[in-house]
Tab-separated table of C-alpha atoms in Angstrom:
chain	number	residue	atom	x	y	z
A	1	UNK	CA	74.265	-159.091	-9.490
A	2	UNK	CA	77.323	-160.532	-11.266
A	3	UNK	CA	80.611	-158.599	-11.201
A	4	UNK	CA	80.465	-156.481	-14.285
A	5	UNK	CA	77.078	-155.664	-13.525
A	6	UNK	CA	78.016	-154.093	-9.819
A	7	UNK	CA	80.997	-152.040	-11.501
A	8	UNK	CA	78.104	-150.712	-14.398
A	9	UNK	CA	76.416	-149.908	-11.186
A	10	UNK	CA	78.544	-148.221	-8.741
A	11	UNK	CA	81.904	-147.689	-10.902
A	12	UNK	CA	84.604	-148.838	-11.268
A	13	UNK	CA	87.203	-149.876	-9.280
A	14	UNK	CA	85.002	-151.021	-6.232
A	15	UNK	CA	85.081	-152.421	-3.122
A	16	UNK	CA	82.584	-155.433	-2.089
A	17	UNK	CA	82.131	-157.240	1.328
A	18	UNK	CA	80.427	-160.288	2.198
A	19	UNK	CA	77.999	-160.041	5.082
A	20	UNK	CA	77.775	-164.002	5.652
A	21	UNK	CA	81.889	-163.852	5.556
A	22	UNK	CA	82.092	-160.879	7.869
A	23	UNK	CA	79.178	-162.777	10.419
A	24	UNK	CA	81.217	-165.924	10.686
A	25	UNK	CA	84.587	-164.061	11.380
A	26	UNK	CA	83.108	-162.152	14.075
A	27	UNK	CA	81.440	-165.239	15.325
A	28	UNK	CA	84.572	-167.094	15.368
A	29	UNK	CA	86.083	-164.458	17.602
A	30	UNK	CA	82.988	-164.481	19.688
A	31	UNK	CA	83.500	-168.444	20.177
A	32	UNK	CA	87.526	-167.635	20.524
A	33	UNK	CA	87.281	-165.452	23.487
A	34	UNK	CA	84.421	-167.500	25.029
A	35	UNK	CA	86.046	-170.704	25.018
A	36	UNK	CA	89.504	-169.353	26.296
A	37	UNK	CA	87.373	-167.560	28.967
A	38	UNK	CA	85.416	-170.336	30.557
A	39	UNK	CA	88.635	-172.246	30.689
A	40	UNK	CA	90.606	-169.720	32.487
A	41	UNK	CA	87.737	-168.484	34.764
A	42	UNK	CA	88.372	-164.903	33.076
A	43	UNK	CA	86.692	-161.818	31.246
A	44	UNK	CA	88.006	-161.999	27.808
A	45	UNK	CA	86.997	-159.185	25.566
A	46	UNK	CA	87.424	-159.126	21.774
A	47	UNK	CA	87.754	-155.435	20.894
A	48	UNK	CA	87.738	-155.613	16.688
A	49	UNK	CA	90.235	-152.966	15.765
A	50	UNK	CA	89.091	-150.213	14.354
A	51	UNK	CA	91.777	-149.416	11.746
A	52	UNK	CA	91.935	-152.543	9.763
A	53	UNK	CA	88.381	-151.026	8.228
A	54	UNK	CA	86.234	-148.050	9.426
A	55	UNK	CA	83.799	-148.071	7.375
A	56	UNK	CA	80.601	-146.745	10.073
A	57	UNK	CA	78.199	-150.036	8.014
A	58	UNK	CA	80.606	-152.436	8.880
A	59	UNK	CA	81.385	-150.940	12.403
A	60	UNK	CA	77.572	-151.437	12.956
A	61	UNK	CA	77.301	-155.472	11.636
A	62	UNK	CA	80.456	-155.948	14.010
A	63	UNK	CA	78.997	-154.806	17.043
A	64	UNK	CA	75.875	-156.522	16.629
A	65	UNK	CA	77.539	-159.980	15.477
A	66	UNK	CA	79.203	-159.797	19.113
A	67	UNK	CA	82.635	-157.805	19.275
A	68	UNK	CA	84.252	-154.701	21.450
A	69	UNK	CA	86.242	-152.192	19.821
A	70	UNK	CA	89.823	-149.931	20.197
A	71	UNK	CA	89.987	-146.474	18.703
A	72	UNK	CA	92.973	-144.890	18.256
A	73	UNK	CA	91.989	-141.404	16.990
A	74	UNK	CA	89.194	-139.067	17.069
A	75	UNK	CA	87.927	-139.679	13.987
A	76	UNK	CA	87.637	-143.609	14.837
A	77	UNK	CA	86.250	-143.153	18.551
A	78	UNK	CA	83.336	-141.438	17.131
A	79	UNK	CA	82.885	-144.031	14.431
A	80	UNK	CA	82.721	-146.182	17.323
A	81	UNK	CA	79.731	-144.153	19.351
A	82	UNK	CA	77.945	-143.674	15.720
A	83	UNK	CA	78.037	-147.495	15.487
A	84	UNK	CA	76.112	-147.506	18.622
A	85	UNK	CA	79.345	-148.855	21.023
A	86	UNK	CA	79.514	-147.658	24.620
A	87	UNK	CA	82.417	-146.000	25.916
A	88	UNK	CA	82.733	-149.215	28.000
A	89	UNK	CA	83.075	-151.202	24.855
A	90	UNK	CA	85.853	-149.083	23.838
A	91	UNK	CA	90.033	-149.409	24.633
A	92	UNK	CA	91.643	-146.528	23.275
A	93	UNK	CA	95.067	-147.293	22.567
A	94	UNK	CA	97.059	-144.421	21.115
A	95	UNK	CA	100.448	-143.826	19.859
A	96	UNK	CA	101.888	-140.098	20.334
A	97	UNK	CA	98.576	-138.269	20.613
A	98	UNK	CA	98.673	-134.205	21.284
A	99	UNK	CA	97.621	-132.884	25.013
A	100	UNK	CA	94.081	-131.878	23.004
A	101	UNK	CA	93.216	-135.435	21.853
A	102	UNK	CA	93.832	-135.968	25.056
A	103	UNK	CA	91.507	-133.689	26.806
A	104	UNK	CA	88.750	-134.232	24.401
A	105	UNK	CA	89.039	-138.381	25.055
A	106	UNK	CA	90.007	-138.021	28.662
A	107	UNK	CA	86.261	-136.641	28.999
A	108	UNK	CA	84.417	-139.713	28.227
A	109	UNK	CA	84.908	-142.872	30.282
A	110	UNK	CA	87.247	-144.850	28.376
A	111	UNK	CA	89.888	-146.708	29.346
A	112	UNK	CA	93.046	-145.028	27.423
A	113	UNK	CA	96.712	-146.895	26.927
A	114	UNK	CA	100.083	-144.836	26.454
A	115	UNK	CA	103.176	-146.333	25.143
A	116	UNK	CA	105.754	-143.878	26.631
A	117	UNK	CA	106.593	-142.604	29.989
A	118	UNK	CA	106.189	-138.508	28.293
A	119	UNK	CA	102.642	-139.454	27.383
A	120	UNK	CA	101.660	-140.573	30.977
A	121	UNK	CA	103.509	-137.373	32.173
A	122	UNK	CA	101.255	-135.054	29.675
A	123	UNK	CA	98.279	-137.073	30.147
A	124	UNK	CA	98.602	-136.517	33.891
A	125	UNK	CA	98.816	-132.340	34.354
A	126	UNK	CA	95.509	-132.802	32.479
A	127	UNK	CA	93.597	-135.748	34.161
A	128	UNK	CA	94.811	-137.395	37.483
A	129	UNK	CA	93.200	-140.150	39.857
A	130	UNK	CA	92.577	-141.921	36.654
A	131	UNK	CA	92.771	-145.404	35.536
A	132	UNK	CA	95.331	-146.084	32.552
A	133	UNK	CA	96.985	-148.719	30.348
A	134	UNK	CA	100.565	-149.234	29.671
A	135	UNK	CA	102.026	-150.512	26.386
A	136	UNK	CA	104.993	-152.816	27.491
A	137	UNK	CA	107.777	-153.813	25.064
A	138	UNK	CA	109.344	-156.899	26.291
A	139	UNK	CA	112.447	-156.253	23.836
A	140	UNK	CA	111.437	-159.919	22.615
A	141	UNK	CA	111.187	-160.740	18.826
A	142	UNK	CA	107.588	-159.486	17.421
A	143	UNK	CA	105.914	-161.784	14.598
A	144	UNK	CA	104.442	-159.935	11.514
A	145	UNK	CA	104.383	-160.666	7.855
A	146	UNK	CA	106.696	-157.922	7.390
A	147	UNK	CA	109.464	-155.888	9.321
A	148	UNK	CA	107.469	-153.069	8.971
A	149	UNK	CA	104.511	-154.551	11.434
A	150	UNK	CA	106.777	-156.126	13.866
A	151	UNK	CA	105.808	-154.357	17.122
A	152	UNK	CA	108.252	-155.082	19.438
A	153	UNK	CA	111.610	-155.450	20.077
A	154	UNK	CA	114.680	-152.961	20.124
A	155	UNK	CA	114.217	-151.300	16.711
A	156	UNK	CA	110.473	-150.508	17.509
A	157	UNK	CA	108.762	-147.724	18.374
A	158	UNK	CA	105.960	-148.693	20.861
A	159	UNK	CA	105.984	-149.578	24.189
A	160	UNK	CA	107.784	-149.069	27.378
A	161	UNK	CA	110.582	-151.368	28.187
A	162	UNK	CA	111.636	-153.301	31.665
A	163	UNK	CA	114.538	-150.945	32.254
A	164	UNK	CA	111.973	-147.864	32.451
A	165	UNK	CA	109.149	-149.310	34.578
A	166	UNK	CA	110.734	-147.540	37.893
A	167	UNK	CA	110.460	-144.200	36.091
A	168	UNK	CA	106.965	-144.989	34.828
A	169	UNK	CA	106.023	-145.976	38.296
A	170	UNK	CA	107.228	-142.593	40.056
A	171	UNK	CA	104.979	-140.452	37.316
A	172	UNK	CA	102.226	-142.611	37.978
A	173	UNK	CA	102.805	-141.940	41.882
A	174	UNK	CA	103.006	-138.248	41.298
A	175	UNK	CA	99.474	-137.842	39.343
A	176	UNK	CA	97.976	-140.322	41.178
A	177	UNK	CA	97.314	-142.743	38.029
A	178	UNK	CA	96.517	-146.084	38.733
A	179	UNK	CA	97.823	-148.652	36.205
A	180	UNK	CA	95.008	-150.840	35.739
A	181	UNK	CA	95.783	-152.641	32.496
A	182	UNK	CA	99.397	-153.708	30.656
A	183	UNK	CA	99.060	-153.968	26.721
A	184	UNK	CA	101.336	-156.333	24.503
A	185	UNK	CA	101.145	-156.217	20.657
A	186	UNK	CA	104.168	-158.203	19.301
A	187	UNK	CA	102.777	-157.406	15.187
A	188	UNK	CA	100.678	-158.283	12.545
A	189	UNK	CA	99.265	-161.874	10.935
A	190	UNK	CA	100.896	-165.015	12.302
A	191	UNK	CA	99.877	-168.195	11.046
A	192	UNK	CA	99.999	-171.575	13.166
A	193	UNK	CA	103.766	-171.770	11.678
A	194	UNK	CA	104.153	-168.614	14.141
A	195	UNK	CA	101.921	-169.163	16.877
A	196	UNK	CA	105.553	-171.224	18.881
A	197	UNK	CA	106.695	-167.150	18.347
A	198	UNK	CA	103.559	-165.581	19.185
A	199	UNK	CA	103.660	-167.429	22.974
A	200	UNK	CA	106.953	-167.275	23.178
A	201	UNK	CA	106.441	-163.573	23.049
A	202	UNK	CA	103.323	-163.756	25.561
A	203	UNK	CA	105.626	-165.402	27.919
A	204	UNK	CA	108.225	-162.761	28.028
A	205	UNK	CA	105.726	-160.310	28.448
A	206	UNK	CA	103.560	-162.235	31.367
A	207	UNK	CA	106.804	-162.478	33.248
A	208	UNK	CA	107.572	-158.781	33.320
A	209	UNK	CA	103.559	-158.171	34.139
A	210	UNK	CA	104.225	-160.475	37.130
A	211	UNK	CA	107.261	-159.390	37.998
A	212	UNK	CA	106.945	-155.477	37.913
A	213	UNK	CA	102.975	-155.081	38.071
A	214	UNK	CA	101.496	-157.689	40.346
A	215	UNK	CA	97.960	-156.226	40.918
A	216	UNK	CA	96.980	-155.553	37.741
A	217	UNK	CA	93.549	-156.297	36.688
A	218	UNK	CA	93.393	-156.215	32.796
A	219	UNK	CA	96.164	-158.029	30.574
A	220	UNK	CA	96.042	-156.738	26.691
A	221	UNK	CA	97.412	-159.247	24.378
A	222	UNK	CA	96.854	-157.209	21.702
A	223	UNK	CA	95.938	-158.612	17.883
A	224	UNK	CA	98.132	-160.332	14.833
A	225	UNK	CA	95.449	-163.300	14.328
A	226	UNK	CA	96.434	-164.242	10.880
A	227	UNK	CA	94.823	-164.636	7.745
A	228	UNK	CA	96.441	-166.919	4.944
A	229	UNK	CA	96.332	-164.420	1.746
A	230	UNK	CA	97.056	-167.439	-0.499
A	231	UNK	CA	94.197	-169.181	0.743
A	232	UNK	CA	95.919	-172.618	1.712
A	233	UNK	CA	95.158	-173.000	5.038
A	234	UNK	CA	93.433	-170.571	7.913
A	235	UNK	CA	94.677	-170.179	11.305
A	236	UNK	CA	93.840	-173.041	14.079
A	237	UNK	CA	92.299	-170.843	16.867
A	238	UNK	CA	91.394	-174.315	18.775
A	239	UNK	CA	95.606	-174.570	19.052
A	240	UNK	CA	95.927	-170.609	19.667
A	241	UNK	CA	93.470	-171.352	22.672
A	242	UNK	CA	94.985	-174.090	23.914
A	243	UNK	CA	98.845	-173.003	23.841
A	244	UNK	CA	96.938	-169.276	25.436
A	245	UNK	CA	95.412	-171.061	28.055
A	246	UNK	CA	98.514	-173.138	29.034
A	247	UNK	CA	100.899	-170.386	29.144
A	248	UNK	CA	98.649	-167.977	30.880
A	249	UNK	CA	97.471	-170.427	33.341
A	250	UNK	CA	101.261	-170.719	34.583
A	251	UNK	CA	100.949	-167.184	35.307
A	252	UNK	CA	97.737	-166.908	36.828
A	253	UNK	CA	99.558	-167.732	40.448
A	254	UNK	CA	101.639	-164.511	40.338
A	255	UNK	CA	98.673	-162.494	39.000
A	256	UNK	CA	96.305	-162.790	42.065
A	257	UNK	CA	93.801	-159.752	40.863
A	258	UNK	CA	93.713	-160.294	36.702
A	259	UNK	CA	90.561	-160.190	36.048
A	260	UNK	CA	89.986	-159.986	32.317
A	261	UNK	CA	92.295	-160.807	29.023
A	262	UNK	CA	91.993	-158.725	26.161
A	263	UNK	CA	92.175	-158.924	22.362
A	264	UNK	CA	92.666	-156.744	19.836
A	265	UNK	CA	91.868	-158.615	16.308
A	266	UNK	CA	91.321	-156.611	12.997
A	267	UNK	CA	92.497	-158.367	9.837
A	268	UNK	CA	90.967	-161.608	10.858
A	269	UNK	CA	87.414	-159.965	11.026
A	270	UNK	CA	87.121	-157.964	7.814
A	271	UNK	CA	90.259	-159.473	5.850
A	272	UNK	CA	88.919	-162.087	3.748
A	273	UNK	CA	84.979	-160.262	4.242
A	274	UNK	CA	86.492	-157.992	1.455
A	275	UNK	CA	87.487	-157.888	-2.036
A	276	UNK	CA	88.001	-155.664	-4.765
A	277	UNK	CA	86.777	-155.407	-8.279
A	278	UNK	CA	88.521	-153.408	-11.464
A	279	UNK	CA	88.629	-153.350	-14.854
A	280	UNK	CA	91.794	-154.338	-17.301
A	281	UNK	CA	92.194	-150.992	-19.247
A	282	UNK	CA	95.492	-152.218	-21.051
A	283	UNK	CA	97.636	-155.476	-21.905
A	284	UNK	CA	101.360	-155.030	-23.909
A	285	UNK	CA	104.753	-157.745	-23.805
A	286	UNK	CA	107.522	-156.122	-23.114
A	287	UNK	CA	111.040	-156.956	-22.357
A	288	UNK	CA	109.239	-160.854	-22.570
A	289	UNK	CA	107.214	-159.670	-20.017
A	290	UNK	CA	103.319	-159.567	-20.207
A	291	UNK	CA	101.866	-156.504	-18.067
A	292	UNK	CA	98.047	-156.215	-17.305
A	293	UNK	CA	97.249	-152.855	-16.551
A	294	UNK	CA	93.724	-152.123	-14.289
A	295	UNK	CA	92.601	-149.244	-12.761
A	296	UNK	CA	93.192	-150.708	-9.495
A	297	UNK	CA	96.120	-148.684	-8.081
A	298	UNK	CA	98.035	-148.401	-5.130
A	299	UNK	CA	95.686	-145.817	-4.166
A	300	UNK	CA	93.385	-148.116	-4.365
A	301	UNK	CA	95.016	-151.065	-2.227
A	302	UNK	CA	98.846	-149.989	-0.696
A	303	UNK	CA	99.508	-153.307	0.915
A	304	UNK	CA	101.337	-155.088	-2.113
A	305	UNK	CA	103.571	-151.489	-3.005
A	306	UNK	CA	104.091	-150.763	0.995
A	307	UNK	CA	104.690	-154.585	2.193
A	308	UNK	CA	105.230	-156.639	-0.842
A	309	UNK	CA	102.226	-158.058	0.009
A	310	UNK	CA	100.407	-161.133	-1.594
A	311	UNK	CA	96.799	-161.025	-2.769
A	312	UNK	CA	95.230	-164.006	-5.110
A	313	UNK	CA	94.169	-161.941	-8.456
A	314	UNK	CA	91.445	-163.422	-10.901
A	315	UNK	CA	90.814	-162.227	-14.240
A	316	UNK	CA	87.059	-162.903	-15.480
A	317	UNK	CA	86.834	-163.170	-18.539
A	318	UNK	CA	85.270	-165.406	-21.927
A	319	UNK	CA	88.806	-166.356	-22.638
A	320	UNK	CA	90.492	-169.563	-22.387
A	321	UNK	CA	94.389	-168.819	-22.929
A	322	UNK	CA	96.421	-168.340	-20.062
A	323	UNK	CA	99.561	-166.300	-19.273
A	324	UNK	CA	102.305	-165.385	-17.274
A	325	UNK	CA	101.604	-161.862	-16.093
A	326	UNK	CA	102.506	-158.512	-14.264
A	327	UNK	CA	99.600	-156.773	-12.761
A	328	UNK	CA	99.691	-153.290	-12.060
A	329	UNK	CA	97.791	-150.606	-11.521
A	330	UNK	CA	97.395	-146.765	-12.909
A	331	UNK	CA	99.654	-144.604	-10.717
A	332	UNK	CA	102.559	-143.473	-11.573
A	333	UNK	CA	105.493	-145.193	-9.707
A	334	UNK	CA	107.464	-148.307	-10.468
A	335	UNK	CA	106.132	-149.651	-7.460
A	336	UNK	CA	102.591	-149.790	-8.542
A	337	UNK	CA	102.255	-153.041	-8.863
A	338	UNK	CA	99.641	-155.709	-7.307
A	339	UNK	CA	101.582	-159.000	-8.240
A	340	UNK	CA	104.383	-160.805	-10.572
A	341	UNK	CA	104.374	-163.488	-12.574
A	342	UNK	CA	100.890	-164.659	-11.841
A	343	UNK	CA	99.789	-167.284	-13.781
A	344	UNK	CA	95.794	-165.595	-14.980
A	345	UNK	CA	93.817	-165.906	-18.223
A	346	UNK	CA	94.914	-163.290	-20.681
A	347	UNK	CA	92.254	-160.607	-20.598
A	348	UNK	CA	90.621	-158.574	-23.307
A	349	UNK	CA	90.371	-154.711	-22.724
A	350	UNK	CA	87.647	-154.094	-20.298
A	351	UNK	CA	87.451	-157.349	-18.772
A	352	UNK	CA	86.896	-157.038	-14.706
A	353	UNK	CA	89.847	-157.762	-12.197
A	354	UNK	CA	89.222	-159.617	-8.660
A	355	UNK	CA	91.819	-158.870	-5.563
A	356	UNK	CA	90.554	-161.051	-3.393
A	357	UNK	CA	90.856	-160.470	0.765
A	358	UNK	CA	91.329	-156.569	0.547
A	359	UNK	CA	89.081	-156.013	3.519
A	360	UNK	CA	91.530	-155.400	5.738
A	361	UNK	CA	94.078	-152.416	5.284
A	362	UNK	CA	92.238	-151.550	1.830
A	363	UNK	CA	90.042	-148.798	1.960
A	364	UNK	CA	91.414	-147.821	5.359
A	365	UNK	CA	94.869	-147.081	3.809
A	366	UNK	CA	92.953	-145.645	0.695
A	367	UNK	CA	94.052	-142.274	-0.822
A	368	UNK	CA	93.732	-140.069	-3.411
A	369	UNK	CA	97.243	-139.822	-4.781
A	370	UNK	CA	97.670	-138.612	-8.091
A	371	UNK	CA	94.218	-137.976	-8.126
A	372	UNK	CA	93.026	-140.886	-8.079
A	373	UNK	CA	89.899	-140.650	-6.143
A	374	UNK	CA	88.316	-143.535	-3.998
A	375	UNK	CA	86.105	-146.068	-4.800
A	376	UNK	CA	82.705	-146.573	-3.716
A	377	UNK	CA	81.993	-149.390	-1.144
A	378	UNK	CA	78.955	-152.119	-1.472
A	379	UNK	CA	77.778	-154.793	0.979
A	380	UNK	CA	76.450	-158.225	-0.274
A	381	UNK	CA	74.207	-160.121	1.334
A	382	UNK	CA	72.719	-162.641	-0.901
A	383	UNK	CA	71.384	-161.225	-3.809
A	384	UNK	CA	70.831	-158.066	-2.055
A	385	UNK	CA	73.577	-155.158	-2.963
A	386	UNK	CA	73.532	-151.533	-0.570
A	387	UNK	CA	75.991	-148.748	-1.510
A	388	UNK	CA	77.883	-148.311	2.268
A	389	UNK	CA	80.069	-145.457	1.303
A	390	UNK	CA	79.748	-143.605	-1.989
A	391	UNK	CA	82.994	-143.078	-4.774
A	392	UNK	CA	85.079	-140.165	-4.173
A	393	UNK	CA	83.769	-137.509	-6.224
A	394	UNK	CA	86.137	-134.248	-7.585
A	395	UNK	CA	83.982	-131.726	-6.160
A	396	UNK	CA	84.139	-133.952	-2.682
A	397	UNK	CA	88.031	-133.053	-2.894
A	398	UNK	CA	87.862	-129.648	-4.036
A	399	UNK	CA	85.370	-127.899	-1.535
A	400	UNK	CA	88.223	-128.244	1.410
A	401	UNK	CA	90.226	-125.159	-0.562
């Protein structure tokens, strides 16, 4: 079914992922984790995370292509069960949670990780004699495509810092928690110009594990595995596993009891799985400046308006003329705009759109602002085409008044 044929079908805009895409991602991530383990004599776990794409379909294909999982609400820890993961397959690593999430996750046996020393306190007078995680900011520089997904360092929210470990320690003492696991995330998508950064940051962060938490079992190095959205070249994971094997090896000395590494990719696995499909509802020049307008908003895909985010954009069409263009979508803010001064063919009205590698952070940061409701959701494989999450409907919106 061609493009225009699935938006006749299902609407339009739409969302489309490639099984055979999404199988070899989770495969390499499966061959990623088993190569670094053998090496290091080590459990490594791949735990996909959750929020880069919930959809309960894909949650399924992940788990049976090979791949853990982290939760970090409710709503995605029973996504996880209804995918058919055991609470042993599951990390749940939250960020300011209230006492009742709490109680409600501290009853199933899943390891949970807190990223301030309050947290541990209120988790605690609930649950004690448990087994915990601890976030740990090593106040070194994160890596992320953006400011806004740098994770650590000293204008960041997460994590607990060296200077506060004593205090953690003394809570722990007091409820009789046992930190069993220490989590890193320095931020999202680095590339192999970025991986020198990436370790750099893992070193910091091993030498505070081995300095202030000896017997620790599980190390957490968190996610950030990048994914090239202009499609030049993909991230080496044979060098990621090399330069991770040589700097944790020089640590494996001080940390006598680790017994498993942890990972917590997410736009890697679904990113370039995805991609979205609209339809050009208006062209004008203005101001010398060609605008396409499609009815793919920033409802519809934030990362572009939020990030200033890249995404390759093909126009399908019979023409043969090409142009310098604005793309934007159909909500109504200046920042509405999926990319400048792209070089596409100039479209007729009604002619379908292509964002390409939208699988990650699409649908997942998908609202209905403006009312704009959300797409529907398909999965390809081959020729076959199954609906995996039906469009937003009015009447879906307006029976929660």
């Amino acid at each position: 079914m061609n493009e225009m044929n699935l938006l006749k079908k299902y609407g339009s805009p739409l969302y489309v992922y490639d099984y055979d895409v999404l199988k070899e991602r989770c495969m390499d991530m499966v061959s990623f984790g088993k190569g670094l383990g053998d090496r290091l004599g080590l459990k490594v776990s791949m735990h996909y995370s959750t929020k880069a794409n919930g959809n309960l379909r894909l949650l399924e294909l992940i788990k049976k292509f090979g791949l853990k999982i982290d939760s970090m609400s409710l709503l995605e820890y029973n996504l996880a069960k209804e995918a058919g993961f055991s609470n042993q397959d599951i990390l749940y690593v939250c960020n300011n949670i209230s006492t009742d999430e709490m109680r409600e996750i501290g009853k199933e046996d899943i390891l949970m990780c807190f990223d301030s020393i309050s947290q541990v306190e209120s988790f605690g007078k609930i649950y004690n004699n448990r087994d915990i995680m601890i976030r740990i900011n090593p106040n070194s520089n994160g890596v992320g495509h953006s400011s806004k997904v740098i994770t650590t360092g000293k204008e960041t929210k997460f994590g607990i810092t060296p200077y506060n470990v004593s205090s953690l320690k003394e809570v722990c003492k007091k409820y009789n928690l046992n930190i069993k696991g220490i989590h890193l995330h320095l931020g999202s998508l680095f590339l192999d110009n970025k991986i020198d950064d990436y370790i750099s940051g893992v070193r910091d962060f091993l030498e505070i594990v081995s300095e202030y938490f000896e017997n620790i079992k599980i190390v957490d190095l968190g996610g950030g595995f990048g994914v090239d959205y202009q499609r030049n070249k993909r991230l080496s994971l044979a060098l990621l596993e090399d330069r991770l094997y040589e700097v944790i090896s020089s640590f494996k000395g001080d940390l006598k009891y680790l017994e498993e590494i942890k990972f917590e990719p997410g736009r890697y696995v679904v990113c370039e799985a995805g991609y979205i499909l609209g339809t050009v509802n208006s062209l004008k020049k203005e101001n010398d400046i060609y605008w396409i307008g499609t009815d793919i908003g920033m409802n519809v895909l934030l990362r572009p308006s939020m990030y200033d985010a890249y995404h390759e954009i093909e126009i399908l069409s019979l023409n043969k003329n090409r142009i310098i263009a604005n793309i934007c979508g159909n909500i109504c803010e200046s920042c509405d705009v999926l990319g400048r001064k792209r070089d596409v063919i100039c479209p007729s009205l009604g002619d379908v759109v292509k964002v390409y590698d939208a699988g990650a952070y699409g649908y997942s940061m998908a609202s209905s602002y403006t009312g704009r409701l959300r797409p529907a959701e398909v999965l390809k494989h081959g020729e076959d085409v199954k609906l995996i999450r039906k469009k937003e409907e009015i009447s879906d919106v307006m029976r929660y008044f």
